[in-house]
Coordinates of C-alpha atoms and ligand atoms in Angstrom, one line a residue:
M1 CA 5.4 -14.2 27.5
Q2 CA 2.8 -16.6 26.3
S3 CA 1.0 -16.4 22.8
K4 CA -2.7 -16.6 22.3
N5 CA -5.1 -16.4 20.0
W6 CA -7.8 -13.6 19.3
I7 CA -10.9 -15.1 18.5
G8 CA -14.0 -13.1 18.6
G9 CA -12.8 -10.6 21.1
E10 CA -12.0 -13.6 23.0
W11 CA -8.6 -14.6 23.9
I12 CA -7.5 -18.4 23.9
T13 CA -4.6 -20.2 24.3
P14 CA -4.8 -23.5 22.4
S15 CA -4.2 -26.3 24.3
G16 CA -1.8 -28.3 21.7
S17 CA 1.9 -28.3 20.5
E18 CA 3.9 -25.5 21.6
M19 CA 7.4 -24.3 21.4
T20 CA 9.7 -22.5 23.2
V21 CA 11.3 -19.2 21.9
Q22 CA 14.9 -18.8 22.3
N23 CA 16.4 -15.4 21.8
P24 CA 18.4 -15.5 18.9
S25 CA 20.8 -12.6 20.2
R26 CA 21.2 -15.0 23.5
T27 CA 20.4 -18.6 22.7
A28 CA 20.8 -19.7 26.4
E29 CA 17.8 -16.6 27.3
E30 CA 13.8 -18.0 26.6
I31 CA 11.7 -15.3 26.3
G32 CA 8.2 -17.1 26.1
I33 CA 6.3 -20.2 24.7
V34 CA 3.9 -20.2 21.2
H35 CA 0.8 -22.1 21.6
F36 CA 0.3 -23.7 18.0
S37 CA -3.7 -23.7 17.3
D38 CA -5.2 -26.1 15.2
R39 CA -8.0 -25.9 12.2
S40 CA -10.4 -26.2 14.8
H41 CA -9.8 -22.6 15.8
V42 CA -9.1 -21.2 11.8
L43 CA -13.0 -22.3 11.5
A44 CA -13.9 -20.5 14.7
A45 CA -12.3 -17.4 13.3
E46 CA -13.8 -17.7 10.2
Q47 CA -17.0 -17.4 12.0
A48 CA -16.3 -14.6 14.0
A49 CA -15.2 -12.8 10.7
R50 CA -18.0 -13.6 9.0
D51 CA -20.4 -12.5 12.1
A52 CA -18.2 -9.5 12.4
Q53 CA -18.0 -8.3 8.7
K54 CA -21.6 -7.0 7.5
Q55 CA -21.9 -4.5 10.7
W56 CA -18.5 -3.2 9.9
A57 CA -19.1 -2.5 6.0
Q58 CA -21.9 -0.8 7.3
M59 CA -19.9 1.6 9.4
T60 CA -18.9 5.0 7.5
G61 CA -15.2 5.1 6.2
A62 CA -15.1 7.8 8.2
A63 CA -16.1 5.5 11.6
R64 CA -13.8 3.1 10.3
G65 CA -11.4 5.4 10.2
E66 CA -11.3 7.1 13.4
I67 CA -10.8 3.2 14.8
L68 CA -7.4 3.2 12.7
Y69 CA -6.6 6.6 14.4
Q70 CA -6.3 4.9 17.6
M71 CA -4.7 1.6 16.7
A72 CA -2.0 3.7 15.5
A73 CA -2.0 6.1 18.7
A74 CA -2.2 2.4 20.9
L75 CA 1.3 1.2 18.7
E76 CA 2.8 4.4 19.1
S77 CA 2.2 4.6 22.9
H78 CA 3.7 1.3 23.0
A79 CA 6.0 1.7 20.2
D80 CA 9.6 0.7 22.1
E81 CA 7.9 -2.2 24.3
L82 CA 6.8 -3.7 21.0
A83 CA 10.1 -3.0 18.7
R84 CA 12.2 -4.3 21.6
L85 CA 9.9 -7.7 22.0
A86 CA 10.5 -8.2 18.1
S87 CA 14.4 -7.4 18.4
R88 CA 14.8 -10.3 20.9
E89 CA 12.2 -13.0 19.2
M90 CA 13.3 -12.7 15.7
G91 CA 16.8 -10.7 16.2
K92 CA 16.3 -7.7 14.2
Q93 CA 18.8 -4.9 15.5
I94 CA 16.5 -2.4 17.7
G95 CA 16.8 0.7 15.5
E96 CA 15.8 -1.0 12.4
M97 CA 13.1 -2.3 14.3
R98 CA 12.2 0.9 16.2
G99 CA 11.9 2.4 12.7
E100 CA 9.5 -0.3 11.4
V101 CA 7.3 0.0 14.3
A102 CA 7.1 4.2 13.0
R103 CA 6.4 2.8 9.8
G104 CA 3.5 0.5 11.4
V105 CA 1.6 3.6 12.8
S106 CA 2.3 5.8 9.6
L107 CA 0.7 3.1 7.8
L108 CA -2.7 3.1 10.1
R109 CA -2.8 6.8 10.0
Y110 CA -2.3 7.0 6.1
Y111 CA -4.8 4.3 5.7
A112 CA -7.3 5.1 8.3
G113 CA -7.5 8.8 5.9
E114 CA -8.7 6.6 3.4
G115 CA -11.8 6.1 4.7
M116 CA -12.8 9.7 3.5
R117 CA -11.4 10.0 0.4
A118 CA -13.3 9.0 -3.2
N119 CA -13.5 5.2 -3.8
G120 CA -14.6 5.5 -7.4
N121 CA -15.8 6.9 -10.4
V122 CA -18.2 9.0 -12.9
I123 CA -18.0 7.3 -16.4
P124 CA -20.1 9.1 -19.2
S125 CA -23.0 6.9 -20.2
A126 CA -23.8 7.0 -24.4
D127 CA -27.5 6.9 -22.9
T128 CA -29.1 10.2 -21.8
N129 CA -30.3 10.5 -18.1
V130 CA -28.1 8.2 -17.0
L131 CA -25.7 8.4 -14.2
Q132 CA -23.0 5.6 -14.7
F133 CA -20.4 5.4 -11.4
T134 CA -18.1 2.7 -10.2
R135 CA -17.6 2.1 -6.2
R136 CA -15.3 0.2 -4.2
V137 CA -16.9 -2.9 -2.3
P138 CA -15.1 -5.2 0.3
L139 CA -14.0 -8.7 -0.3
G140 CA -15.4 -10.0 2.6
V141 CA -13.1 -11.9 5.1
V142 CA -9.2 -11.7 4.1
A143 CA -6.8 -14.6 5.5
V144 CA -3.7 -12.5 6.5
I145 CA -0.4 -14.9 6.3
T146 CA 2.8 -12.9 7.1
P147 CA 6.4 -13.4 7.5
W148 CA 8.5 -13.3 10.6
N149 CA 10.9 -10.6 8.8
F150 CA 9.3 -7.4 9.1
P151 CA 7.0 -8.8 12.3
V152 CA 5.1 -5.3 12.8
A153 CA 5.4 -3.4 9.1
I154 CA 4.0 -6.2 7.0
P155 CA 0.9 -7.5 9.0
I156 CA -0.2 -4.0 9.5
W157 CA 0.5 -2.9 5.3
K158 CA -2.2 -5.8 4.3
I159 CA -4.5 -5.4 7.8
A160 CA -5.0 -1.9 7.6
P161 CA -5.8 -1.2 4.0
A162 CA -8.3 -4.5 4.3
L163 CA -10.1 -3.1 7.5
I164 CA -10.6 0.5 6.1
L165 CA -12.3 -1.0 3.0
G166 CA -14.8 -3.0 4.9
N167 CA -13.4 -6.5 5.5
S168 CA -13.0 -8.5 8.3
V169 CA -9.3 -10.5 8.7
I170 CA -8.2 -13.3 10.1
W171 CA -4.0 -13.5 10.4
K172 CA -2.0 -16.0 11.2
P173 CA 1.8 -14.7 11.3
A174 CA 4.7 -16.6 10.9
E175 CA 5.7 -19.2 13.8
N176 CA 9.2 -16.9 14.8
S177 CA 6.9 -13.5 15.3
S178 CA 4.1 -14.9 17.5
L179 CA 4.7 -13.5 20.5
T180 CA 5.0 -10.2 18.5
A181 CA 2.1 -10.4 17.0
T182 CA 0.0 -11.3 20.2
R183 CA 1.3 -8.0 21.5
L184 CA 0.2 -6.2 18.9
A185 CA -3.2 -7.8 19.1
E186 CA -3.1 -7.2 22.6
L187 CA -2.6 -3.4 21.8
F188 CA -5.2 -3.2 18.8
A189 CA -7.5 -4.6 21.4
E190 CA -7.3 -1.7 23.6
T191 CA -9.4 0.7 20.6
R192 CA -12.9 0.5 19.7
L193 CA -12.4 -2.1 16.9
P194 CA -15.6 -4.3 17.0
A195 CA -15.1 -7.9 18.3
G196 CA -14.6 -10.4 15.0
V197 CA -13.5 -7.6 12.9
L198 CA -9.8 -8.5 13.5
N199 CA -8.9 -12.3 14.6
L200 CA -5.5 -14.0 15.4
V201 CA -4.7 -17.2 15.0
I202 CA -0.9 -18.3 16.0
G203 CA 0.0 -21.6 14.5
R204 CA 2.2 -23.4 12.0
G205 CA 2.4 -22.8 8.1
K206 CA 1.6 -26.5 7.7
E207 CA -1.4 -27.0 9.5
V208 CA -3.2 -23.5 10.1
G209 CA -2.3 -21.7 7.3
A210 CA -3.1 -24.6 4.6
A211 CA -6.3 -25.0 6.5
L212 CA -7.3 -20.7 5.9
T213 CA -5.9 -21.2 2.5
E214 CA -7.7 -24.7 1.8
E215 CA -10.5 -24.9 3.9
A216 CA -12.1 -21.8 5.5
A217 CA -14.5 -19.9 3.5
V218 CA -12.7 -16.7 3.1
D219 CA -13.0 -14.1 0.2
A220 CA -9.3 -13.2 -0.4
V221 CA -5.9 -14.2 1.0
S222 CA -2.8 -12.3 1.0
F223 CA 0.4 -14.1 1.5
T224 CA 3.9 -12.7 2.0
G225 CA 6.8 -15.0 2.4
S226 CA 8.9 -17.8 0.3
S227 CA 8.1 -18.5 -2.9
A228 CA 8.0 -22.0 -2.7
T229 CA 4.8 -21.6 0.0
G230 CA 3.1 -18.6 -2.5
R231 CA 3.1 -21.1 -5.0
Q232 CA 1.3 -23.2 -2.7
V233 CA -0.9 -20.5 -1.9
A234 CA -1.6 -19.4 -5.7
I235 CA -2.6 -22.9 -6.5
A236 CA -5.3 -23.0 -3.4
C237 CA -6.4 -20.3 -4.0
A238 CA -6.6 -20.2 -8.1
G239 CA -8.4 -23.5 -7.4
R240 CA -11.5 -22.1 -5.3
N241 CA -11.3 -18.7 -7.3
I242 CA -10.8 -16.9 -4.5
K243 CA -8.2 -13.4 -5.0
Y244 CA -5.1 -13.7 -3.9
Q245 CA -2.0 -11.9 -3.7
T246 CA 1.4 -13.8 -3.1
E247 CA 4.5 -11.4 -2.3
M248 CA 7.5 -13.6 -2.2
G249 CA 11.1 -13.8 -2.6
G250 CA 14.2 -11.7 -4.4
K251 CA 17.5 -11.9 -5.6
N252 CA 17.8 -8.0 -5.8
A253 CA 21.1 -6.8 -7.8
A254 CA 22.8 -3.1 -7.6
V255 CA 24.5 -2.3 -10.4
V256 CA 27.8 0.1 -10.0
L257 CA 28.7 1.9 -13.4
A258 CA 32.4 3.7 -13.5
D259 CA 31.1 6.6 -12.8
A260 CA 29.4 6.4 -9.4
D261 CA 30.3 8.3 -6.6
L262 CA 31.9 5.6 -4.8
D263 CA 32.0 7.3 -1.3
K264 CA 28.4 7.4 -1.2
T265 CA 27.4 4.4 -2.6
V266 CA 29.4 2.1 -0.7
P267 CA 27.5 2.4 2.5
I268 CA 24.3 2.2 0.8
L269 CA 25.5 -1.0 -0.6
L270 CA 26.6 -2.3 2.7
S271 CA 23.5 -1.2 4.4
G272 CA 21.3 -2.6 1.6
A273 CA 23.4 -6.0 1.9
F274 CA 23.5 -6.7 5.5
K275 CA 21.4 -4.2 7.7
S276 CA 18.5 -6.8 9.2
A277 CA 21.1 -9.5 8.6
G278 CA 20.0 -9.9 4.9
Q279 CA 16.8 -11.2 5.9
K280 CA 14.9 -8.2 3.8
C281 CA 13.0 -9.6 0.2
T282 CA 14.6 -6.3 -0.7
A283 CA 18.1 -6.6 0.7
T284 CA 21.2 -6.4 -2.0
S285 CA 21.9 -9.7 -3.1
R286 CA 24.5 -9.0 -6.2
I287 CA 26.7 -6.7 -6.8
I288 CA 27.4 -5.9 -10.0
A289 CA 30.1 -3.4 -11.1
E290 CA 31.4 -2.2 -14.2
K291 CA 34.9 -3.7 -15.0
A292 CA 36.6 -0.6 -15.3
I293 CA 35.7 0.5 -11.5
Y294 CA 35.4 -3.1 -10.0
E295 CA 38.8 -3.6 -8.3
K296 CA 38.4 -0.4 -6.6
L297 CA 34.9 -0.9 -5.3
A298 CA 36.2 -4.3 -4.3
E299 CA 38.9 -2.8 -2.5
R300 CA 36.6 0.4 -0.5
L301 CA 33.7 -2.5 0.5
Q302 CA 36.6 -4.3 2.2
Q303 CA 37.9 -1.5 4.1
A304 CA 34.1 -0.7 4.9
I305 CA 32.8 -3.8 6.1
S306 CA 35.1 -3.3 9.3
S307 CA 32.1 -1.3 10.7
C308 CA 29.4 -4.0 10.0
L309 CA 29.5 -5.6 13.1
A310 CA 27.2 -7.8 14.8
G311 CA 26.0 -7.0 18.2
D312 CA 22.8 -8.3 20.2
A313 CA 20.0 -6.7 18.8
L314 CA 19.2 -4.9 21.7
D315 CA 22.5 -2.9 21.4
P316 CA 22.0 0.5 19.7
A317 CA 25.6 0.1 18.1
A318 CA 25.2 -2.8 16.3
Y319 CA 24.9 -2.5 13.2
L320 CA 23.0 -6.2 12.7
G321 CA 21.7 -8.5 14.9
P322 CA 22.0 -12.3 14.7
V323 CA 19.8 -14.1 12.0
A324 CA 16.5 -15.4 12.9
S325 CA 16.4 -18.7 13.9
V326 CA 18.5 -22.1 13.9
E327 CA 16.6 -23.0 10.6
Q328 CA 17.6 -19.6 9.5
Y329 CA 21.0 -20.3 10.8
E330 CA 21.6 -23.5 9.2
K331 CA 20.4 -22.7 5.9
V332 CA 22.8 -19.0 5.6
N333 CA 25.8 -21.4 6.9
K334 CA 24.9 -24.1 4.2
Y335 CA 25.3 -20.9 1.6
M336 CA 28.4 -19.8 3.0
G337 CA 30.2 -23.2 2.8
V338 CA 29.3 -22.8 -0.9
A339 CA 30.5 -19.7 -0.9
N340 CA 34.1 -20.9 0.9
E341 CA 34.3 -23.4 -1.4
E342 CA 33.4 -22.4 -4.5
A343 CA 34.2 -18.5 -4.8
R344 CA 36.7 -15.8 -3.7
L345 CA 36.2 -13.8 -0.8
V346 CA 35.7 -10.0 -0.9
A347 CA 35.5 -9.1 2.1
Q348 CA 34.5 -9.9 5.6
S349 CA 33.2 -8.2 8.9
P350 CA 35.7 -9.1 11.8
A351 CA 34.0 -11.6 14.5
T352 CA 32.6 -10.1 17.3
D353 CA 32.6 -11.3 21.1
I354 CA 29.0 -12.2 21.1
A355 CA 29.5 -14.6 17.9
E356 CA 29.3 -17.7 20.3
Q357 CA 26.0 -16.9 21.8
G358 CA 23.8 -16.5 19.3
Y359 CA 22.6 -17.1 15.5
F360 CA 25.5 -14.6 14.4
I361 CA 26.8 -14.4 10.9
R362 CA 29.2 -12.0 9.3
P363 CA 28.7 -10.2 6.7
T364 CA 30.2 -11.5 3.2
I365 CA 30.9 -10.5 0.4
V366 CA 32.6 -12.9 -2.0
E367 CA 33.1 -12.9 -5.9
G368 CA 34.3 -15.5 -8.8
V369 CA 31.0 -17.5 -9.3
E370 CA 29.1 -18.0 -12.8
A371 CA 26.3 -15.8 -13.3
S372 CA 24.5 -19.4 -13.2
H373 CA 26.4 -20.2 -9.8
P374 CA 23.3 -21.1 -7.1
L375 CA 25.1 -17.8 -5.2
V376 CA 24.1 -15.7 -7.9
Q377 CA 20.5 -17.4 -8.4
Q378 CA 19.0 -18.3 -5.2
E379 CA 18.1 -16.2 -2.3
V380 CA 20.1 -16.6 0.5
F381 CA 18.2 -14.2 2.7
G382 CA 21.0 -14.0 5.2
P383 CA 24.5 -11.4 5.3
L384 CA 26.6 -12.7 2.0
A385 CA 26.4 -11.0 -1.3
V386 CA 28.2 -11.7 -4.5
M387 CA 30.0 -9.3 -7.2
L388 CA 29.8 -9.6 -10.3
P389 CA 32.0 -8.0 -13.2
A390 CA 30.3 -6.4 -16.3
D391 CA 31.9 -5.1 -19.3
D392 CA 29.5 -2.2 -20.2
F393 CA 26.1 -0.7 -18.9
T394 CA 24.3 -3.4 -21.2
E395 CA 26.0 -6.2 -19.9
A396 CA 25.0 -5.3 -16.1
V397 CA 21.9 -4.8 -16.9
E398 CA 21.6 -8.1 -18.6
L399 CA 23.4 -9.5 -15.2
C400 CA 20.8 -7.8 -13.6
N401 CA 18.1 -9.6 -15.3
Q402 CA 19.0 -13.1 -15.4
T403 CA 17.6 -14.4 -12.2
V404 CA 13.6 -15.6 -12.1
Y405 CA 13.1 -13.0 -9.8
G406 CA 12.4 -9.6 -10.1
L407 CA 11.4 -7.5 -6.7
S408 CA 13.9 -4.6 -6.9
A409 CA 16.6 -3.4 -8.3
S410 CA 19.5 -0.5 -8.0
L411 CA 21.6 1.8 -10.3
F412 CA 24.3 3.7 -9.5
T413 CA 25.6 6.5 -11.8
R414 CA 25.7 9.8 -12.3
D415 CA 24.4 9.7 -15.9
L416 CA 21.1 11.0 -16.7
A417 CA 20.8 8.8 -19.5
K418 CA 21.7 5.6 -18.3
A419 CA 19.5 6.3 -14.6
H420 CA 16.4 6.6 -17.2
L421 CA 17.0 3.5 -19.5
F422 CA 17.9 1.5 -16.3
L423 CA 14.3 2.2 -14.9
E424 CA 13.3 1.3 -18.7
R425 CA 14.9 -1.9 -18.9
A426 CA 15.8 -3.3 -15.1
Q427 CA 13.2 -6.3 -14.9
A428 CA 11.7 -5.7 -11.2
G429 CA 9.2 -4.3 -9.8
M430 CA 10.7 -1.5 -7.7
V431 CA 13.8 0.2 -9.8
R432 CA 15.6 2.8 -8.2
V433 CA 18.9 5.1 -9.1
N434 CA 21.4 6.2 -6.3
Q435 CA 19.4 4.1 -3.4
E436 CA 19.3 1.2 -2.2
T437 CA 17.4 -1.8 -3.2
A438 CA 15.6 -1.9 0.1
G439 CA 13.3 0.9 1.6
V440 CA 10.7 1.9 -0.8
E441 CA 8.1 4.1 0.9
Y442 CA 4.6 3.2 2.3
Q443 CA 2.7 5.4 0.3
A444 CA 3.8 3.7 -2.8
P445 CA 3.3 0.9 -4.3
F446 CA 4.9 -2.2 -3.1
G447 CA 5.7 -5.5 -4.9
G448 CA 7.2 -7.5 -7.8
M449 CA 7.9 -8.9 -10.8
K450 CA 8.6 -12.2 -12.6
Q451 CA 8.4 -14.9 -10.0
S452 CA 8.5 -12.0 -7.3
S453 CA 4.9 -11.5 -6.5
S454 CA 1.2 -12.0 -8.3
H455 CA 1.8 -9.2 -9.9
T456 CA -0.5 -7.3 -7.8
R457 CA 1.0 -4.6 -5.5
E458 CA 0.9 -3.7 -1.8
Q459 CA 0.6 -0.2 0.3
G460 CA 0.0 3.2 -1.4
Q461 CA -2.8 3.2 -3.3
A462 CA -2.1 -0.4 -5.1
A463 CA -3.8 -1.9 -1.5
L464 CA -7.0 -0.7 -2.2
E465 CA -7.3 -2.4 -5.5
F466 CA -6.5 -5.4 -3.6
Y467 CA -8.6 -5.7 -0.9
S468 CA -11.8 -4.3 -2.8
E469 CA -13.8 -5.5 -5.6
V470 CA -15.3 -2.4 -8.0
K471 CA -19.0 -2.9 -8.7
T472 CA -20.1 -0.1 -11.8
C473 CA -23.5 1.4 -10.7
A474 CA -25.9 3.0 -13.3
I475 CA -29.1 4.8 -12.5
K476 CA -31.5 5.8 -15.4
Y477 CA -33.2 8.5 -13.3
A478 CA -35.8 9.8 -15.9
W479 CA -37.4 8.8 -19.4
Ligands
NAD1 P1 7.9 -18.9 4.8 O1 6.6 -18.9 3.3 O2 8.1 -20.1 5.4 O3 6.3 -18.4 5.7 C1 5.8 -17.5 5.3 C2 3.9 -17.5 6.1 O4 3.4 -18.8 5.6 C3 4.4 -18.1 7.5 O5 3.2 -17.5 8.1 C4 4.0 -19.5 7.5 O6 3.7 -20.2 8.3 C5 3.3 -19.4 6.3 N1 3.2 -20.8 5.7 C6 4.3 -21.6 5.5 N2 3.4 -23.5 5.2 C7 2.0 -22.5 4.7 C8 1.2 -23.4 3.5 N3 1.7 -24.6 3.2 N4 -0.1 -22.5 3.8 C9 -0.1 -21.5 3.9 N5 0.6 -20.8 4.9 C10 1.9 -21.6 5.0 O7 8.6 -17.5 4.7 P2 9.2 -16.9 5.7 O8 10.7 -18.1 6.2 O9 8.4 -16.9 7.3 O10 9.8 -15.6 5.0 C11 10.7 -15.2 4.7 C12 10.7 -15.2 3.1 O11 9.7 -14.0 2.9 C13 11.4 -14.9 1.9 O12 11.6 -15.4 0.8 C14 11.3 -13.5 1.5 O13 12.4 -12.9 0.5 C15 10.1 -13.5 1.9 N6 9.4 -11.7 2.0 C16 8.9 -11.3 0.9 C17 8.4 -9.5 0.9 C18 7.7 -9.5 -0.4 O14 6.9 -8.8 0.0 N7 8.1 -9.9 -1.5 C19 8.5 -9.4 2.4 C20 9.2 -10.1 3.0 C21 9.0 -11.2 2.8

């Protein structure tokens, strides 16, 4: 398969540099070629998106919604094919990848329905015979910049709310998920989506991403990716006074209190830490346990981790696939090296036969480092979690909050009072009790505090606020 751009309804293959895509489960297998764009493609997409937006915004919400329903149907009817392509391109295990595509379908339907829902409030006026109300208006052309770790759901949770509100979109996916992006755009091209309303520009972040945020006359940027890139995006957008949203990294803690039900807690901890090979922004990367239960929990994790076996991403029985790329493999292995030298091993899954064929890293839990240690403070983005002991609930919450990130946090307990106190005190945008740090539902707001986010929220109704501006309208209808 070859990547291509979709600009103004035309398919264009850039003639510049390219990259051969290897299957991270079996690096000897080449699955396609990604063709990188330059700034001229970004500017062409900007023009196409600008030309299409006015008419798109003038359509009724109901009519736009019908097209989003068509997009959902097109995706649903090719769900398995797209999931398999993404598994082969970036290594997410097929069961998880199918779940992600299903989420994409649900998101499209959810936002399709928004075309028929109220979009403002009537506000009483202090004057006589005045009707005062608000209405949402689109921003115009929105740039959507996405990472590789959710190659289908994240683009859709940005594109769908942007479109239903009457914006047009220029989408730049991550380099490592460009084939999946191309196929997704091909599916959307089968619908009645007017030319230029959604544009796909495949390219490198430093070139195409930067041209989108710094040069193209876009009205807003919605970015998900690393904190370092997010900061650059925010600076560029603030300098131009355009609306931006940056969803970035995490160092999410699961806190286990002495009264937790370990039979239920242990599988949830492992799933939070190791599904998607730990490459979720909401993955559990710190396990903070009350001392009274610490040793017992460590033992239980040791027993249970033996079932977390890595395998080919297309193997339905694999617990996790490989990490996504050679860059990921090298970065995560660097942290594994630090863990080997500076921490103590708590638990590690057995090696599997496939290990030599791709970018496989064994799920690992370590302990014995201070709260300030890089393994506790930096986002690893791989299947490596660190355990920390806490004297009691109060210290556990302090440890949970001792990070620059604030994306997601979980508590495991049977104590209702502590559950409520945790929801109040944990500094994270998504706080959960007896649940994984990952897995927030699409109809609820998604986003982080502190360095994890620009403090806006995605998904649910919250996304509608980002992709629109509110106009305050007033009519004096008699005097
Ligand atoms: P990344 O920052 O390297 O890349 C993200 C996107 O930005 C890619 O499309 C990339 O090409 C583009 N980009 C790179 N440089 C750019 C620049 N100078 N200007 C504009 N765009 C540029 O991140 P990644 O490695 O693809 O993704 C992993 C990161 O994403 C992790 O840190 C993870 O926590 C984070 N993430 C966050 C969330 C969330 O909702 N908070 C969700 C998923 C992933």
